[in-house]
Structures are given as C-alpha cells and as structure tokens.
Amino acid sequence: SGNGGLGVINFKLENQSWKFLIPEKVKLSEEKVLVNRFGIMNLQVTKGNPLEIYLDDLYFNQLNRTERFDKEMASEGIRNLETYQDCELRPRQNYGYSDTQNAKGASKGEMGGLIWRWDHSFGPSHYATKIENLTLDNALYARGKIRFSRGATDSGFYLGFFNRSLAENYKNLAGFLGIAIEGPSRVGHFFNLMAASTNGMGQRPSVGPVIIPRSDAKDFEFRYDPKAGKTGTVTIRLGGQVTSYPLSATVRADTTYFDRFGILPFRPDGQSVEVYLDDLYFTDGLK
C-alpha cells in the first residue's frame, strides 16, 4: 500500500538500507500474480561462474515462523541436486540441417538449431549455400519462415548474403548484406538490416521489427533494390511488420561480391539463440 498504492520495497543488508519505489508503468497491483513459493532460484543461463552461498535464520511473514535449519526445511527441491551432461556449452555450435518442422514449413526438415555468438578460439562458423558472385549492383531477394525458439541476453545471428573469406574476420563483420537478429538487451532482438563493406564499415539501424522468442513461426522477406532512392533501399518484413532502410553511401560504393547465402554467428563472444528457418527462397532479382 506504500508509494500511493503502487508499492514500495525496503531492503536492508547489515547496517545499510535501501528503498525502492515501484514505478507506475510496472503496475504490480494490476498483474494479480499468485505468489506461492519462497526460496532460491538459479540464474537461467548456460555456462557461467558458480556462486556458493548459505542462508540461515530465515523469517518470512506469511508462515510467521523462523527457519533455523537445525534439520531440513519441509520444502520442495526441484532439480537442485541433479548431475547431468550438458550438451549445450558455449561456444559449441550445433546448427545446420534439422529433421524437424519447428518453422512450420511445407514439409519436415529445416535449417537452424543452436547458434552461439562467435568465440575466436573456435574459429569461424557458418552454414550456407554457394551462390554466383553477386554485388550491390544486383537486386537481392530472400523470403521464408522463421521460428525463434529461444534467445538469451546478449545473443544473435546474421542471415543473408555474404563473402565467405571476408566474413571470417573475427573482430568486424565484412562483406555482408542481410538481416541481423540481435539486441540491445533492453529491446530483446531486432530483426533489422545489417550491411558491412569490404573494410568492415557497417550499417545497422537502431530501429526495426522485433522478433519475440517462443512466439509462433512467422513469414519474413528481405528485399534489396539498388535502383530505389539515391543509394539503394532495403525493405525487411517480419509478419506484418515492415521497415525500409536507405543503404548508406559508404556501403553502396563498396565493391564487395557475395558468394554465399545463409547463417553467420553474431560477433564477438556472448550467449546463444535457438532458431529454425524453412521454405527459404533466395535469388538475385526482385520477385
């Protein structure tokens, strides 16, 4: 009932105290969340440094008692003492052909899987189809279906046209035109333009469609018209979200040629996404 009914949290550690006012935009009182446990949860992230911690003399008001832990507390333990082999370890990539139908394509079988951001100690990685050498003078087009199953904080990947030798540069993506699926974390994952010239000079807007992990499969479309506007225009559609971007003059003047179409991990190091793509169509020429 504090903070005008929005709620207030008081926190004390040793002799230090803090007060947190719940902002109006959170509106916890309207969420009607049922809280039915008090205890510990682990941070939901793969591979990190462990924390060792102990707690005692716990008092929590709804039970009106103090836990002294002179014996095990009558409580739940959900997978808190398990041992198992973790097969999803950073930065061990596991993407390519998959005998599944997560993206809801016309038939079983699709492209995708677990994609980690690039770790230079493991070398370059991609999954792509060879194409004829294309340049920014060519009209480029791609469409398909995508299912974004999971996306951790600080994760992402690229999908598009690229030059294999240039794209193996660890520090800066080069020789690429396509879609970037990545943050910042405050947004989640944009589904927007990424363009990178031979020397790594890039263009990535800070606006665009947003793709939500665990959402339904969506249709997408990428369209580059070199004759639209002064420097060429890229139009990206994700479901019903459509955004157009004029290509920067610096990128448009580049002589990069593309000899692959497919997936590249985002760079540099970070977390992973699980994503699937199907019914892919890609070509030079607008369709």
CSV table of C-alpha atoms in Angstrom, one decimal:
chain,number,residue,atom,x,y,z
A,1,SER,CA,0.0,0.0,0.0
A,2,GLY,CA,3.0,2.3,0.1
A,3,ASN,CA,4.0,4.7,-2.6
A,4,GLY,CA,0.4,5.8,-3.2
A,5,GLY,CA,-0.7,2.2,-3.7
A,6,LEU,CA,2.0,1.4,-6.3
A,7,GLY,CA,4.1,-0.5,-3.8
A,8,VAL,CA,7.5,0.0,-2.1
A,9,ILE,CA,10.3,-2.4,-1.3
A,10,ASN,CA,12.5,-1.9,1.7
A,11,PHE,CA,15.9,-3.7,1.7
A,12,LYS,CA,18.5,-3.9,4.4
A,13,LEU,CA,21.9,-5.5,4.4
A,14,GLU,CA,23.9,-5.3,7.7
A,15,ASN,CA,23.7,-1.6,8.6
A,16,GLN,CA,22.8,-0.3,5.1
A,17,SER,CA,19.2,0.3,4.0
A,18,TRP,CA,17.6,0.9,0.6
A,19,LYS,CA,14.1,1.8,-0.5
A,20,PHE,CA,12.8,1.0,-4.0
A,21,LEU,CA,9.6,2.7,-5.2
A,22,ILE,CA,7.7,0.6,-7.8
A,23,PRO,CA,7.2,2.8,-10.9
A,24,GLU,CA,3.7,3.4,-12.2
A,25,LYS,CA,4.5,1.7,-15.5
A,26,VAL,CA,5.1,-1.6,-13.7
A,27,LYS,CA,1.7,-1.7,-12.1
A,28,LEU,CA,2.3,-4.8,-9.9
A,29,SER,CA,-1.1,-4.3,-8.3
A,30,GLU,CA,-2.8,-4.9,-11.6
A,31,GLU,CA,-0.8,-8.0,-12.5
A,32,LYS,CA,-2.6,-10.2,-10.0
A,33,VAL,CA,0.3,-12.6,-9.8
A,34,LEU,CA,-0.2,-15.5,-7.5
A,35,VAL,CA,3.0,-15.9,-5.3
A,36,ASN,CA,3.1,-19.4,-3.8
A,37,ARG,CA,6.7,-20.1,-3.0
A,38,PHE,CA,9.6,-18.5,-1.1
A,39,GLY,CA,13.1,-19.7,-1.7
A,40,ILE,CA,16.0,-19.8,-4.1
A,41,MET,CA,16.1,-20.0,-7.9
A,42,ASN,CA,19.2,-20.2,-10.0
A,43,LEU,CA,20.1,-17.7,-12.8
A,44,GLN,CA,18.8,-19.1,-16.1
A,45,VAL,CA,22.0,-19.0,-18.2
A,46,THR,CA,24.2,-21.6,-19.7
A,47,LYS,CA,27.9,-21.8,-18.6
A,48,GLY,CA,28.9,-19.2,-16.1
A,49,ASN,CA,30.9,-18.9,-12.9
A,50,PRO,CA,29.2,-20.5,-9.9
A,51,LEU,CA,28.1,-18.8,-6.7
A,52,GLU,CA,28.4,-20.5,-3.3
A,53,ILE,CA,26.1,-19.1,-0.6
A,54,TYR,CA,24.5,-20.1,2.7
A,55,LEU,CA,21.5,-18.7,4.5
A,56,ASP,CA,20.1,-19.3,8.0
A,57,ASP,CA,17.6,-17.9,10.5
A,58,LEU,CA,15.2,-17.1,7.7
A,59,TYR,CA,11.9,-15.5,8.6
A,60,PHE,CA,9.2,-14.9,6.1
A,61,ASN,CA,6.0,-13.3,7.2
A,62,GLN,CA,3.4,-15.5,5.5
A,63,LEU,CA,4.3,-18.5,7.6
A,64,ASN,CA,5.0,-16.4,10.7
A,65,ARG,CA,8.0,-18.6,11.8
A,66,THR,CA,11.7,-18.6,11.6
A,67,GLU,CA,13.6,-21.4,9.9
A,68,ARG,CA,16.7,-22.3,12.0
A,69,PHE,CA,17.6,-25.2,9.6
A,70,ASP,CA,18.6,-27.5,12.5
A,71,LYS,CA,17.0,-30.1,10.2
A,72,GLU,CA,16.0,-29.9,6.5
A,73,MET,CA,13.2,-27.5,5.9
A,74,ALA,CA,10.0,-29.1,4.8
A,75,SER,CA,10.2,-27.8,1.3
A,76,GLU,CA,10.5,-28.6,-2.4
A,77,GLY,CA,13.7,-29.3,-4.2
A,78,ILE,CA,13.3,-29.2,-8.0
A,79,ARG,CA,16.4,-30.4,-9.9
A,80,ASN,CA,18.6,-28.6,-7.3
A,81,LEU,CA,20.8,-31.7,-6.7
A,82,GLU,CA,20.9,-33.1,-10.2
A,83,THR,CA,24.1,-34.1,-12.1
A,84,TYR,CA,23.9,-34.5,-15.9
A,85,GLN,CA,25.9,-34.0,-19.0
A,86,ASP,CA,25.3,-30.5,-20.5
A,87,CYS,CA,25.5,-30.7,-24.3
A,88,GLU,CA,24.8,-27.0,-24.9
A,89,LEU,CA,28.1,-25.5,-23.9
A,90,ARG,CA,29.4,-22.2,-25.2
A,91,PRO,CA,30.7,-21.8,-27.8
A,92,ARG,CA,30.0,-25.3,-29.3
A,93,GLN,CA,27.8,-24.6,-32.3
A,94,ASN,CA,25.0,-27.0,-33.2
A,95,TYR,CA,23.1,-25.7,-36.2
A,96,GLY,CA,22.6,-26.7,-39.8
A,97,TYR,CA,20.1,-29.2,-41.3
A,98,SER,CA,17.5,-30.4,-38.8
A,99,ASP,CA,15.0,-33.2,-39.3
A,100,THR,CA,12.2,-31.1,-37.6
A,101,GLN,CA,9.4,-28.8,-38.5
A,102,ASN,CA,9.5,-26.0,-35.9
A,103,ALA,CA,9.2,-23.2,-38.5
A,104,LYS,CA,6.0,-24.8,-39.9
A,105,GLY,CA,7.4,-25.3,-43.4
A,106,ALA,CA,5.5,-27.2,-46.1
A,107,SER,CA,7.4,-30.4,-45.2
A,108,LYS,CA,9.6,-31.9,-42.5
A,109,GLY,CA,13.2,-30.8,-42.5
A,110,GLU,CA,14.6,-27.2,-41.9
A,111,MET,CA,17.7,-25.2,-41.2
A,112,GLY,CA,18.8,-24.0,-37.8
A,113,GLY,CA,19.5,-25.1,-34.3
A,114,LEU,CA,21.7,-23.7,-31.5
A,115,ILE,CA,23.8,-20.7,-32.6
A,116,TRP,CA,26.3,-19.2,-30.2
A,117,ARG,CA,27.9,-15.8,-30.8
A,118,TRP,CA,31.4,-16.4,-32.3
A,119,ASP,CA,34.2,-17.3,-30.0
A,120,HIS,CA,37.5,-16.6,-31.8
A,121,SER,CA,39.2,-19.6,-30.0
A,122,PHE,CA,37.0,-21.9,-32.0
A,123,GLY,CA,37.4,-20.2,-35.4
A,124,PRO,CA,34.8,-19.1,-37.9
A,125,SER,CA,31.5,-20.8,-38.4
A,126,HIS,CA,28.7,-20.6,-40.9
A,127,TYR,CA,26.0,-22.7,-42.7
A,128,ALA,CA,25.3,-21.5,-46.2
A,129,THR,CA,24.7,-22.2,-49.9
A,130,LYS,CA,27.2,-21.3,-52.6
A,131,ILE,CA,25.8,-18.7,-55.0
A,132,GLU,CA,27.1,-16.9,-58.1
A,133,ASN,CA,29.2,-13.8,-57.3
A,134,LEU,CA,26.7,-11.0,-56.8
A,135,THR,CA,27.4,-7.4,-56.0
A,136,LEU,CA,25.4,-4.4,-54.6
A,137,ASP,CA,24.5,-3.6,-58.2
A,138,ASN,CA,22.3,-6.7,-58.2
A,139,ALA,CA,18.8,-6.7,-56.9
A,140,LEU,CA,18.8,-9.3,-54.0
A,141,TYR,CA,15.8,-11.0,-52.5
A,142,ALA,CA,15.0,-13.7,-49.9
A,143,ARG,CA,11.9,-15.0,-48.1
A,144,GLY,CA,11.0,-17.8,-45.9
A,145,LYS,CA,9.6,-18.9,-42.5
A,146,ILE,CA,11.3,-18.4,-39.1
A,147,ARG,CA,10.7,-19.8,-35.6
A,148,PHE,CA,12.7,-18.1,-32.9
A,149,SER,CA,12.5,-20.7,-30.2
A,150,ARG,CA,14.9,-19.2,-27.7
A,151,GLY,CA,17.1,-16.1,-27.4
A,152,ALA,CA,19.3,-15.4,-24.4
A,153,THR,CA,20.5,-12.0,-23.4
A,154,ASP,CA,23.5,-10.9,-25.5
A,155,SER,CA,22.8,-13.3,-28.3
A,156,GLY,CA,22.1,-13.1,-32.0
A,157,PHE,CA,23.0,-14.2,-35.6
A,158,TYR,CA,23.1,-13.0,-39.2
A,159,LEU,CA,21.1,-14.3,-42.1
A,160,GLY,CA,21.9,-13.1,-45.6
A,161,PHE,CA,24.3,-12.7,-48.5
A,162,PHE,CA,28.0,-12.7,-47.7
A,163,ASN,CA,31.5,-13.1,-48.9
A,164,ARG,CA,33.0,-16.2,-47.2
A,165,SER,CA,36.6,-15.0,-46.9
A,166,LEU,CA,35.6,-11.5,-45.7
A,167,ALA,CA,33.0,-12.9,-43.2
A,168,GLU,CA,35.7,-14.9,-41.4
A,169,ASN,CA,37.0,-11.7,-39.9
A,170,TYR,CA,36.5,-12.2,-36.1
A,171,LYS,CA,36.5,-8.6,-34.9
A,172,ASN,CA,34.4,-6.9,-37.6
A,173,LEU,CA,31.8,-8.4,-39.9
A,174,ALA,CA,32.7,-7.6,-43.5
A,175,GLY,CA,31.2,-8.3,-46.9
A,176,PHE,CA,27.7,-8.9,-45.8
A,177,LEU,CA,24.1,-7.7,-46.7
A,178,GLY,CA,21.2,-9.2,-44.9
A,179,ILE,CA,19.3,-9.4,-41.6
A,180,ALA,CA,20.7,-9.0,-38.1
A,181,ILE,CA,18.8,-10.7,-35.3
A,182,GLU,CA,20.2,-9.2,-32.1
A,183,GLY,CA,19.7,-6.7,-29.2
A,184,PRO,CA,20.3,-4.4,-27.4
A,185,SER,CA,19.1,-6.3,-24.3
A,186,ARG,CA,16.5,-3.6,-23.4
A,187,VAL,CA,14.7,-4.4,-26.6
A,188,GLY,CA,15.3,-8.1,-27.0
A,189,HIS,CA,16.1,-9.0,-30.6
A,190,PHE,CA,15.7,-6.7,-33.5
A,191,PHE,CA,15.0,-8.2,-36.9
A,192,ASN,CA,16.7,-5.5,-39.0
A,193,LEU,CA,19.3,-4.5,-41.6
A,194,MET,CA,23.0,-5.4,-41.4
A,195,ALA,CA,25.3,-4.2,-44.1
A,196,ALA,CA,29.1,-4.4,-44.0
A,197,SER,CA,31.6,-3.3,-46.6
A,198,THR,CA,34.9,-4.9,-47.5
A,199,ASN,CA,36.8,-3.0,-44.8
A,200,GLY,CA,34.2,-3.7,-42.1
A,201,MET,CA,32.4,-0.3,-42.3
A,202,GLY,CA,28.9,-1.2,-41.3
A,203,GLN,CA,25.3,0.0,-41.2
A,204,ARG,CA,22.9,-1.3,-38.6
A,205,PRO,CA,19.9,0.8,-37.7
A,206,SER,CA,18.7,1.1,-34.1
A,207,VAL,CA,15.1,0.6,-35.1
A,208,GLY,CA,13.2,-2.2,-36.9
A,209,PRO,CA,10.8,-5.1,-36.4
A,210,VAL,CA,11.3,-7.1,-33.1
A,211,ILE,CA,11.2,-10.9,-33.0
A,212,ILE,CA,9.9,-12.5,-29.8
A,213,PRO,CA,11.4,-15.8,-28.6
A,214,ARG,CA,8.9,-18.6,-28.2
A,215,SER,CA,6.4,-16.9,-30.5
A,216,ASP,CA,4.7,-18.7,-33.4
A,217,ALA,CA,6.6,-19.2,-36.7
A,218,LYS,CA,6.5,-16.1,-38.9
A,219,ASP,CA,6.9,-15.3,-42.6
A,220,PHE,CA,9.8,-13.0,-43.4
A,221,GLU,CA,11.0,-11.2,-46.5
A,222,PHE,CA,14.2,-9.3,-47.4
A,223,ARG,CA,14.3,-7.1,-50.5
A,224,TYR,CA,17.2,-5.0,-51.8
A,225,ASP,CA,16.6,-2.7,-54.7
A,226,PRO,CA,19.8,-1.0,-55.9
A,227,LYS,CA,17.8,1.5,-58.0
A,228,ALA,CA,15.5,2.7,-55.3
A,229,GLY,CA,16.4,6.1,-53.8
A,230,LYS,CA,19.9,7.6,-54.2
A,231,THR,CA,21.9,4.7,-52.8
A,232,GLY,CA,19.5,1.7,-53.0
A,233,THR,CA,16.9,0.6,-50.5
A,234,VAL,CA,16.5,-2.5,-48.3
A,235,THR,CA,13.0,-3.5,-47.2
A,236,ILE,CA,12.5,-6.1,-44.4
A,237,ARG,CA,9.2,-7.7,-43.5
A,238,LEU,CA,8.6,-9.9,-40.4
A,239,GLY,CA,5.0,-11.0,-40.3
A,240,GLY,CA,3.0,-7.7,-40.6
A,241,GLN,CA,6.0,-5.5,-39.5
A,242,VAL,CA,7.6,-3.8,-42.5
A,243,THR,CA,10.6,-1.3,-42.4
A,244,SER,CA,12.7,0.2,-45.2
A,245,TYR,CA,16.2,1.5,-44.9
A,246,PRO,CA,18.2,3.5,-47.5
A,247,LEU,CA,21.6,2.0,-47.9
A,248,SER,CA,24.4,4.3,-46.7
A,249,ALA,CA,26.6,5.9,-49.4
A,250,THR,CA,29.7,4.3,-47.9
A,251,VAL,CA,28.4,0.8,-48.1
A,252,ARG,CA,26.8,1.3,-51.5
A,253,ALA,CA,30.1,2.4,-53.0
A,254,ASP,CA,31.8,-0.8,-51.9
A,255,THR,CA,32.8,-3.4,-54.5
A,256,THR,CA,32.1,-6.4,-52.3
A,257,TYR,CA,30.8,-9.5,-54.0
A,258,PHE,CA,28.7,-12.2,-52.3
A,259,ASP,CA,29.3,-15.9,-52.8
A,260,ARG,CA,27.2,-17.4,-50.0
A,261,PHE,CA,23.7,-17.1,-48.6
A,262,GLY,CA,23.0,-18.5,-45.1
A,263,ILE,CA,23.7,-18.2,-41.4
A,264,LEU,CA,26.6,-16.5,-39.7
A,265,PRO,CA,27.0,-16.3,-35.9
A,266,PHE,CA,27.0,-12.8,-34.4
A,267,ARG,CA,30.3,-11.4,-33.0
A,268,PRO,CA,32.1,-11.2,-30.7
A,269,ASP,CA,31.5,-13.6,-27.7
A,270,GLY,CA,28.2,-14.0,-26.0
A,271,GLN,CA,25.2,-16.2,-25.5
A,272,SER,CA,23.1,-18.3,-27.8
A,273,VAL,CA,19.8,-18.5,-29.8
A,274,GLU,CA,17.8,-21.4,-30.9
A,275,VAL,CA,16.2,-20.7,-34.3
A,276,TYR,CA,14.8,-22.6,-37.3
A,277,LEU,CA,14.2,-21.5,-40.9
A,278,ASP,CA,12.3,-23.2,-43.7
A,279,ASP,CA,10.8,-22.7,-47.1
A,280,LEU,CA,13.8,-20.4,-48.0
A,281,TYR,CA,13.8,-18.8,-51.4
A,282,PHE,CA,16.7,-16.5,-52.3
A,283,THR,CA,17.8,-15.1,-55.6
A,284,ASP,CA,19.3,-12.1,-57.4
A,285,GLY,CA,16.4,-10.2,-58.9
A,286,LEU,CA,13.3,-8.9,-57.1
A,287,LYS,CA,10.4,-11.3,-57.1
